[in-house]
């Protein structure tokens, strides 16, 4: 049976002074079982408790000398320290409280306290060990206590010390957490409620992101009077946010004695990303891979909204739910399918089948929701069964796109009271009928709801849960949550590493990725002869299959961190432990057998003790230097039927391990194993692509080199067109393929040199175009647009078109395995006074075109090509360049022997290709005049006169 503790004990006698300590909280008895109505009663009590005023420092006639908060965020991992110095300035002994609200996803790592020179230091131990030591101290009349947790997103660390007048007390609490990316930002929140004026009040947030910080924001959440007091200093990769109001600035009014500081201090930021392959960081023998791609078209959605309309939803809850649904439904597109189910003791469907998100259907659904009148009981089981049946029926009938995302969004404010009311049975029922391509998201409104249950069924079915606070703007909270899941960009994401390069990898297979979020994988790095670690990510986008590769130097970041004064040097090691423990806790609540649960428990305790995290299975023992005086800082309860969230918005947790491991799932985290390298495939990887020796190419400014197989002759010519013109290189209306290039100019003021700045390859039968520029590689099929940078090695496939990119070097576009185009990237010094970045194009001679092929390069692939003869070779004005006469197509041309560059093997210097140079923009060699090859846009086929 759980007991609410209020523990008061004599701690010590020191120079005739008596000190008492109190840390109140909830003791968990894991063997107990509490009936549902007791749980609901307790939740109602917590609701009233959580509404009481909160003060960081409590006590009468005390002087708070200082209150300081410092956060060090390095690579999305935050270490926060809260310090306060207090004096009992009254004439009597009294209790002084030190309270800190911390995010629920954070782990407390230490608490120290100094009372009149006597120091108490904390250390994390297994809960049973800590409790035994605590009990021993208590048995001797010593002080003891535990941390209290509330049921919101925050936990309250609460300590009191009873001290005589004149006593000096210093408190210091440490906690760590990983920043979760939502809607494109990381948000770091600090809860500042000192409850009184503080002479030395200061908040410092130090951010270091190795790849650079793209933006830092400090939303005005504390009030208008503090908007000018928050100072932000930032450089490329560092930021410092400081909030340091003086006494006068803290006052509610000029003559007030109360503090106006009462709320959340928020820092929002995001980082630079140079590729969609993600960011791989290695430090302290561990790696962290951050994956947050953008510039991808959303996947279509199939959504069933399941809304609780029981009597308890009457009033504000229903009004705000209806308001939120109006905005949510407006977000649907014609590519999305949806329906609405509302339930009380009965279950009703607005539509028995999924329907497209057209404006007519949306308007009808909004009208239906507006007319709902809450009443009756709560039949969650039948409502969820009906929602799953609706998705299954649509799937069986082939109405669901295989690349779409199917989800159920449940909104409820209460426990089941009608039909099946046993939570474990409902959980089993949902798990049994849910298909692996479906996800369940649970939204619990208010506090009279079993949030642990909602979280459990969501985590078990590839979704997540969120509490909606009824005493806040619930409509905005609902809309914000929906916006997080409304743009799924990828499915079936797997992040892997070469065999024997890493071990103990956290969850590395994810069901889906949502725009604005981030997937994080961490692990240990194994000893290796190389200083490079490589990650390979595979995923499915809208009509697109991706393979993305990136790498990191295993020594570089540690050297950089050592130079940063405010960096958190152990971030990678702690983040790996943090993720592992979070995932293990989630797995523990879903473990199918007692044996597996016990194994997970042992692993959690070992990791938590090693990394000093206060978890549901460990406690923080706080003791004096001579170990005679002890306090116990216990963790939040670990509900018998529920647990903590497994992490960020990844769209699904790992498999329970009951079924064979499939692509979407990973083995349970307690099965520690090295992630295998991707299996060998029939298709070659991006770095394996090599063009045949004989190619037709155009490179530099722009120089064409064409190989004529019949005469085994290489000929060259320049095209002296204007910047902005689009030249057709290959046009094959028979195969439906066109290759065009757009010219740009150099920075030279007096001389116009042109280069190819954009190359477009268009495959008409599938409507797929690939546009390669010096900045990005873009792919479009008329409905979906995807953009990739040059910063990653990647392999992308869609509808017979394959894009293989080698990082910052080249991209090869292959169409139906028989037509290839390689584009080389030439980078120059950004501040070069003349030169600009440009592209080179290399096209194999053996591409399989139709007889209709043409274009500046394509025409030389038609068979048979006219005979070419070269004679009368003689010295020219330049002794190094002979001249000759070339006879081709009935034309006699004066040609010059010279050389041009092939940059495939050496992008800087190139290799020389000797050829006969045709003057006057290829006149006489090419059909017609070069101006005949200027086309109106990048996807235009050639129209020869």
Short mmCIF file of N, CA and C in Angstrom, two decimals, residues 597-719:
data_model
loop_
_atom_site.label_atom_id
_atom_site.label_comp_id
_atom_site.label_asym_id
_atom_site.label_seq_id
_atom_site.Cartn_x
_atom_site.Cartn_y
_atom_site.Cartn_z
N UNK A 597 10.81 -8.64 -17.58
CA UNK A 597 10.71 -7.40 -16.80
C UNK A 597 11.85 -7.31 -15.80
N UNK A 598 12.22 -8.45 -15.19
CA UNK A 598 13.30 -8.45 -14.22
C UNK A 598 14.64 -8.12 -14.89
N UNK A 599 14.86 -8.65 -16.09
CA UNK A 599 16.10 -8.36 -16.81
C UNK A 599 16.20 -6.87 -17.15
N UNK A 600 15.08 -6.32 -17.58
CA UNK A 600 15.07 -4.89 -17.92
C UNK A 600 15.32 -4.06 -16.66
N UNK A 601 14.70 -4.45 -15.56
CA UNK A 601 14.87 -3.72 -14.29
C UNK A 601 16.34 -3.69 -13.89
N UNK A 602 17.01 -4.81 -13.98
CA UNK A 602 18.42 -4.88 -13.61
C UNK A 602 19.26 -3.98 -14.50
N UNK A 603 18.94 -3.97 -15.78
CA UNK A 603 19.70 -3.12 -16.72
C UNK A 603 19.47 -1.64 -16.40
N UNK A 604 18.23 -1.25 -16.12
CA UNK A 604 17.94 0.14 -15.79
C UNK A 604 18.71 0.56 -14.55
N UNK A 605 18.67 -0.26 -13.52
CA UNK A 605 19.33 0.10 -12.27
C UNK A 605 20.83 0.23 -12.46
N UNK A 606 21.43 -0.68 -13.22
CA UNK A 606 22.88 -0.62 -13.44
C UNK A 606 23.26 0.66 -14.18
N UNK A 607 22.52 0.99 -15.22
CA UNK A 607 22.82 2.20 -16.00
C UNK A 607 22.58 3.46 -15.18
N UNK A 608 21.48 3.49 -14.44
CA UNK A 608 21.14 4.68 -13.65
C UNK A 608 22.18 4.95 -12.57
N UNK A 609 22.67 3.90 -11.94
CA UNK A 609 23.71 4.08 -10.92
C UNK A 609 25.01 4.53 -11.57
N UNK A 610 25.37 3.92 -12.70
CA UNK A 610 26.62 4.27 -13.38
C UNK A 610 26.60 5.73 -13.84
N UNK A 611 25.45 6.19 -14.35
CA UNK A 611 25.37 7.54 -14.91
C UNK A 611 24.70 8.53 -13.96
N UNK A 612 24.37 8.07 -12.75
CA UNK A 612 23.85 8.93 -11.70
C UNK A 612 22.55 9.63 -12.10
N UNK A 613 21.55 8.82 -12.49
CA UNK A 613 20.23 9.31 -12.81
C UNK A 613 19.24 8.81 -11.76
N UNK A 614 18.41 9.71 -11.24
CA UNK A 614 17.30 9.30 -10.37
C UNK A 614 16.15 8.87 -11.27
N UNK A 615 15.82 7.58 -11.25
CA UNK A 615 14.79 7.01 -12.10
C UNK A 615 13.73 6.35 -11.21
N UNK A 616 12.69 5.77 -11.78
CA UNK A 616 11.72 5.06 -10.94
C UNK A 616 12.32 3.88 -10.18
N UNK A 617 13.54 3.48 -10.51
CA UNK A 617 14.14 2.32 -9.86
C UNK A 617 15.38 2.67 -9.05
N UNK A 618 15.72 3.95 -8.99
CA UNK A 618 16.87 4.38 -8.20
C UNK A 618 16.49 5.56 -7.33
N UNK A 619 17.32 5.85 -6.36
CA UNK A 619 17.05 6.96 -5.46
C UNK A 619 18.35 7.71 -5.20
N UNK A 620 18.20 8.95 -4.77
CA UNK A 620 19.36 9.79 -4.47
C UNK A 620 19.53 9.85 -2.96
N UNK A 621 20.59 9.22 -2.48
CA UNK A 621 20.88 9.24 -1.06
C UNK A 621 21.74 10.46 -0.76
N UNK A 622 21.24 11.32 0.11
CA UNK A 622 21.96 12.54 0.47
C UNK A 622 22.47 12.38 1.89
N UNK A 623 23.79 12.45 2.06
CA UNK A 623 24.35 12.20 3.39
C UNK A 623 25.47 13.18 3.69
N UNK A 624 25.72 13.34 4.99
CA UNK A 624 26.78 14.22 5.43
C UNK A 624 28.13 13.59 5.12
N UNK A 625 29.18 14.41 5.22
CA UNK A 625 30.51 13.94 4.84
C UNK A 625 30.97 12.74 5.66
N UNK A 626 30.52 12.64 6.90
CA UNK A 626 30.91 11.49 7.72
C UNK A 626 29.93 10.33 7.58
N UNK A 627 28.95 10.49 6.67
CA UNK A 627 27.97 9.44 6.35
C UNK A 627 27.10 9.05 7.55
N UNK A 628 27.06 9.91 8.57
CA UNK A 628 26.22 9.59 9.73
C UNK A 628 24.80 10.12 9.56
N UNK A 629 24.66 11.17 8.78
CA UNK A 629 23.35 11.79 8.60
C UNK A 629 22.92 11.60 7.15
N UNK A 630 21.70 11.16 6.93
CA UNK A 630 21.26 10.83 5.59
C UNK A 630 19.84 11.35 5.29
N UNK A 631 19.64 11.70 4.02
CA UNK A 631 18.30 11.94 3.50
C UNK A 631 18.14 11.08 2.26
N UNK A 632 16.91 10.75 1.93
CA UNK A 632 16.66 9.96 0.73
C UNK A 632 15.85 10.78 -0.27
N UNK A 633 16.38 10.96 -1.45
CA UNK A 633 15.65 11.63 -2.53
C UNK A 633 15.18 10.55 -3.48
N UNK A 634 13.92 10.18 -3.39
CA UNK A 634 13.37 9.10 -4.17
C UNK A 634 12.80 9.65 -5.47
N UNK A 635 12.50 8.76 -6.40
CA UNK A 635 12.04 9.19 -7.71
C UNK A 635 10.52 9.23 -7.77
N UNK A 636 9.99 9.75 -8.90
CA UNK A 636 8.54 9.66 -9.10
C UNK A 636 8.10 8.21 -9.11
N UNK A 637 6.83 7.99 -8.80
CA UNK A 637 6.31 6.63 -8.75
C UNK A 637 6.44 5.95 -10.11
N UNK A 638 6.59 4.65 -10.06
CA UNK A 638 6.58 3.84 -11.27
C UNK A 638 5.28 3.05 -11.26
N UNK A 639 4.23 3.52 -11.91
CA UNK A 639 2.92 2.88 -11.79
C UNK A 639 2.99 1.41 -12.19
N UNK A 640 2.22 0.62 -11.50
CA UNK A 640 2.20 -0.81 -11.80
C UNK A 640 1.74 -1.05 -13.23
N UNK A 641 0.85 -0.23 -13.71
CA UNK A 641 0.33 -0.40 -15.07
C UNK A 641 0.69 0.81 -15.91
N UNK A 642 1.93 1.19 -15.97
CA UNK A 642 2.27 2.33 -16.81
C UNK A 642 3.67 2.81 -16.52
N UNK A 643 4.11 3.78 -17.27
CA UNK A 643 5.48 4.25 -17.06
C UNK A 643 5.74 5.51 -17.84
N UNK A 644 7.01 5.79 -17.87
CA UNK A 644 7.45 7.03 -18.50
C UNK A 644 7.46 6.90 -20.02
N UNK A 645 7.44 8.03 -20.68
CA UNK A 645 7.49 8.04 -22.14
C UNK A 645 8.86 7.63 -22.62
N UNK A 646 8.89 7.02 -23.79
CA UNK A 646 10.16 6.54 -24.32
C UNK A 646 10.96 7.58 -25.04
N UNK A 647 10.50 8.81 -25.18
CA UNK A 647 11.34 9.81 -25.81
C UNK A 647 10.54 10.71 -26.72
N UNK A 648 11.16 11.14 -27.83
CA UNK A 648 10.58 12.15 -28.68
C UNK A 648 9.51 11.61 -29.61
N UNK A 649 9.08 12.46 -30.51
CA UNK A 649 7.97 12.13 -31.41
C UNK A 649 8.51 11.32 -32.57
N UNK A 650 8.80 10.05 -32.32
CA UNK A 650 9.38 9.21 -33.35
C UNK A 650 8.32 8.40 -34.08
N UNK A 651 7.09 8.46 -33.59
CA UNK A 651 6.04 7.74 -34.26
C UNK A 651 6.00 6.27 -33.92
N UNK A 652 6.58 5.86 -32.81
CA UNK A 652 6.47 4.47 -32.43
C UNK A 652 7.66 3.98 -31.65
N UNK A 653 7.41 3.17 -30.63
CA UNK A 653 8.49 2.62 -29.85
C UNK A 653 8.90 1.28 -30.41
N UNK A 654 9.89 0.67 -29.78
CA UNK A 654 10.40 -0.59 -30.28
C UNK A 654 9.41 -1.71 -30.05
N UNK A 655 9.61 -2.81 -30.74
CA UNK A 655 8.73 -3.97 -30.61
C UNK A 655 8.91 -4.63 -29.26
N UNK A 656 7.88 -5.34 -28.82
CA UNK A 656 7.96 -6.04 -27.54
C UNK A 656 8.81 -7.29 -27.64
N UNK A 657 9.16 -7.70 -28.83
CA UNK A 657 10.01 -8.86 -28.99
C UNK A 657 9.23 -10.16 -29.10
N UNK A 658 7.90 -10.10 -29.13
CA UNK A 658 7.10 -11.32 -29.20
C UNK A 658 7.12 -11.92 -30.61
N UNK A 659 7.19 -11.07 -31.60
CA UNK A 659 7.14 -11.53 -32.98
C UNK A 659 8.52 -11.38 -33.62
N UNK A 660 8.77 -12.04 -34.75
CA UNK A 660 10.05 -11.85 -35.44
C UNK A 660 10.27 -10.38 -35.76
N UNK A 661 11.51 -9.96 -35.70
CA UNK A 661 11.82 -8.55 -35.93
C UNK A 661 11.57 -8.22 -37.39
N UNK A 662 10.81 -7.16 -37.60
CA UNK A 662 10.51 -6.73 -38.95
C UNK A 662 11.17 -5.40 -39.20
N UNK A 663 11.03 -4.91 -40.43
CA UNK A 663 11.76 -3.70 -40.82
C UNK A 663 11.43 -2.53 -39.92
N UNK A 664 10.16 -2.41 -39.51
CA UNK A 664 9.73 -1.22 -38.77
C UNK A 664 10.22 -1.25 -37.33
N UNK A 665 10.55 -2.44 -36.83
CA UNK A 665 10.84 -2.55 -35.41
C UNK A 665 12.27 -2.99 -35.17
N UNK A 666 12.73 -2.78 -33.97
CA UNK A 666 14.04 -3.24 -33.55
C UNK A 666 13.88 -4.24 -32.43
N UNK A 667 14.92 -5.02 -32.15
CA UNK A 667 14.84 -5.90 -30.97
C UNK A 667 14.67 -5.06 -29.72
N UNK A 668 14.10 -5.63 -28.66
CA UNK A 668 13.94 -4.87 -27.42
C UNK A 668 15.28 -4.33 -26.95
N UNK A 669 15.31 -3.16 -26.34
CA UNK A 669 16.58 -2.57 -25.92
C UNK A 669 17.37 -3.42 -24.94
N UNK A 670 16.71 -4.35 -24.22
CA UNK A 670 17.49 -5.15 -23.28
C UNK A 670 18.33 -6.19 -24.02
N UNK A 671 18.02 -6.45 -25.29
CA UNK A 671 18.88 -7.33 -26.09
C UNK A 671 19.92 -6.45 -26.75
N UNK A 672 21.06 -6.31 -26.12
CA UNK A 672 22.09 -5.42 -26.62
C UNK A 672 22.84 -6.11 -27.75
N UNK A 673 22.84 -5.47 -28.90
CA UNK A 673 23.48 -6.09 -30.05
C UNK A 673 24.01 -5.01 -30.97
N UNK A 674 25.05 -5.33 -31.69
CA UNK A 674 25.60 -4.41 -32.66
C UNK A 674 24.66 -4.35 -33.86
N UNK A 675 24.37 -3.16 -34.32
CA UNK A 675 23.52 -3.02 -35.49
C UNK A 675 24.27 -3.52 -36.71
N UNK A 676 23.73 -4.46 -37.43
CA UNK A 676 24.47 -5.00 -38.58
C UNK A 676 24.53 -4.00 -39.72
N UNK A 677 25.52 -4.18 -40.56
CA UNK A 677 25.61 -3.36 -41.76
C UNK A 677 24.46 -3.72 -42.68
N UNK A 678 24.02 -2.78 -43.53
CA UNK A 678 22.93 -3.08 -44.44
C UNK A 678 23.28 -4.26 -45.32
N UNK A 679 22.33 -5.15 -45.62
CA UNK A 679 22.63 -6.30 -46.46
C UNK A 679 23.03 -5.87 -47.86
N UNK A 680 23.87 -6.69 -48.49
CA UNK A 680 24.29 -6.38 -49.84
C UNK A 680 23.08 -6.46 -50.76
N UNK A 681 23.05 -5.58 -51.73
CA UNK A 681 21.90 -5.51 -52.62
C UNK A 681 22.37 -5.67 -54.06
N UNK A 682 21.43 -6.05 -54.88
CA UNK A 682 21.77 -6.18 -56.29
C UNK A 682 22.14 -4.84 -56.88
N UNK A 683 21.46 -3.80 -56.42
CA UNK A 683 21.79 -2.45 -56.89
C UNK A 683 23.06 -1.95 -56.22
N UNK A 684 23.88 -1.30 -56.99
CA UNK A 684 25.12 -0.79 -56.44
C UNK A 684 24.86 0.46 -55.63
N UNK A 685 25.70 0.70 -54.65
CA UNK A 685 25.58 1.89 -53.84
C UNK A 685 26.06 3.10 -54.59
N UNK A 686 25.81 4.29 -54.06
CA UNK A 686 26.13 5.53 -54.78
C UNK A 686 27.60 5.66 -55.13
N UNK A 687 28.49 5.17 -54.27
CA UNK A 687 29.90 5.35 -54.56
C UNK A 687 30.42 4.33 -55.57
N UNK A 688 29.61 3.32 -55.90
CA UNK A 688 30.06 2.29 -56.82
C UNK A 688 29.85 2.68 -58.28
N UNK A 689 29.07 3.73 -58.50
CA UNK A 689 28.77 4.09 -59.88
C UNK A 689 30.00 4.66 -60.57
N UNK A 690 30.34 4.08 -61.69
CA UNK A 690 31.40 4.64 -62.53
C UNK A 690 30.89 4.64 -63.95
N UNK A 691 31.11 5.73 -64.66
CA UNK A 691 30.68 5.79 -66.06
C UNK A 691 31.68 5.04 -66.94
N UNK A 692 31.23 4.56 -68.07
CA UNK A 692 32.15 3.90 -68.99
C UNK A 692 33.28 4.84 -69.39
N UNK A 693 34.35 4.25 -69.91
CA UNK A 693 35.49 5.08 -70.29
C UNK A 693 35.11 6.10 -71.35
N UNK A 694 34.30 5.66 -72.32
CA UNK A 694 33.94 6.55 -73.41
C UNK A 694 32.67 7.31 -73.07
N UNK A 695 32.79 8.63 -72.97
CA UNK A 695 31.64 9.45 -72.64
C UNK A 695 31.63 10.67 -73.53
N UNK A 696 30.44 11.27 -73.60
CA UNK A 696 30.31 12.60 -74.16
C UNK A 696 30.11 13.54 -72.99
N UNK A 697 30.83 14.64 -72.98
CA UNK A 697 30.75 15.48 -71.80
C UNK A 697 30.78 16.95 -72.17
N UNK A 698 30.30 17.74 -71.21
CA UNK A 698 30.42 19.19 -71.32
C UNK A 698 30.80 19.70 -69.94
N UNK A 699 31.91 20.41 -69.86
CA UNK A 699 32.41 20.88 -68.58
C UNK A 699 33.07 22.24 -68.77
N UNK A 700 33.46 22.80 -67.68
CA UNK A 700 34.12 24.11 -67.66
C UNK A 700 33.21 25.17 -68.27
N UNK A 701 33.66 25.94 -69.31
CA UNK A 701 32.92 27.18 -69.58
C UNK A 701 32.30 27.30 -70.98
N UNK A 702 31.33 26.57 -71.43
CA UNK A 702 31.31 25.12 -71.32
C UNK A 702 32.00 24.52 -72.55
N UNK A 703 32.85 23.55 -72.33
CA UNK A 703 33.57 22.85 -73.39
C UNK A 703 32.92 21.49 -73.61
N UNK A 704 32.54 21.21 -74.85
CA UNK A 704 31.95 19.92 -75.20
C UNK A 704 33.05 19.00 -75.73
N UNK A 705 33.06 17.77 -75.27
CA UNK A 705 33.94 16.73 -75.80
C UNK A 705 33.06 15.57 -76.23
N UNK A 706 33.10 15.23 -77.49
CA UNK A 706 32.24 14.18 -78.03
C UNK A 706 33.11 13.09 -78.64
N UNK A 707 32.83 11.84 -78.26
CA UNK A 707 33.55 10.71 -78.84
C UNK A 707 32.72 10.11 -79.96
N UNK A 708 33.34 9.98 -81.14
CA UNK A 708 32.66 9.41 -82.29
C UNK A 708 33.14 7.97 -82.46
N UNK A 709 32.33 7.01 -82.03
CA UNK A 709 32.78 5.61 -82.00
C UNK A 709 33.18 5.08 -83.38
N UNK A 710 32.44 5.48 -84.42
CA UNK A 710 32.71 4.92 -85.74
C UNK A 710 34.12 5.21 -86.21
N UNK A 711 34.61 6.40 -85.97
CA UNK A 711 35.96 6.78 -86.40
C UNK A 711 36.94 6.83 -85.24
N UNK A 712 36.47 6.45 -84.02
CA UNK A 712 37.30 6.48 -82.83
C UNK A 712 38.01 7.84 -82.69
N UNK A 713 37.21 8.89 -82.85
CA UNK A 713 37.76 10.25 -82.83
C UNK A 713 37.06 11.06 -81.75
N UNK A 714 37.83 11.88 -81.06
CA UNK A 714 37.26 12.82 -80.09
C UNK A 714 37.27 14.20 -80.71
N UNK A 715 36.10 14.85 -80.72
CA UNK A 715 36.01 16.21 -81.23
C UNK A 715 35.53 17.13 -80.11
N UNK A 716 35.91 18.40 -80.17
CA UNK A 716 35.57 19.37 -79.13
C UNK A 716 34.98 20.62 -79.77
N UNK A 717 34.15 21.27 -79.02
CA UNK A 717 33.65 22.57 -79.46
C UNK A 717 33.12 23.32 -78.26
N UNK A 718 33.08 24.62 -78.34
CA UNK A 718 32.49 25.47 -77.30
C UNK A 718 31.15 25.99 -77.79
N UNK A 719 30.30 26.34 -76.85
CA UNK A 719 29.05 27.02 -77.18
C UNK A 719 29.10 28.38 -76.52
#
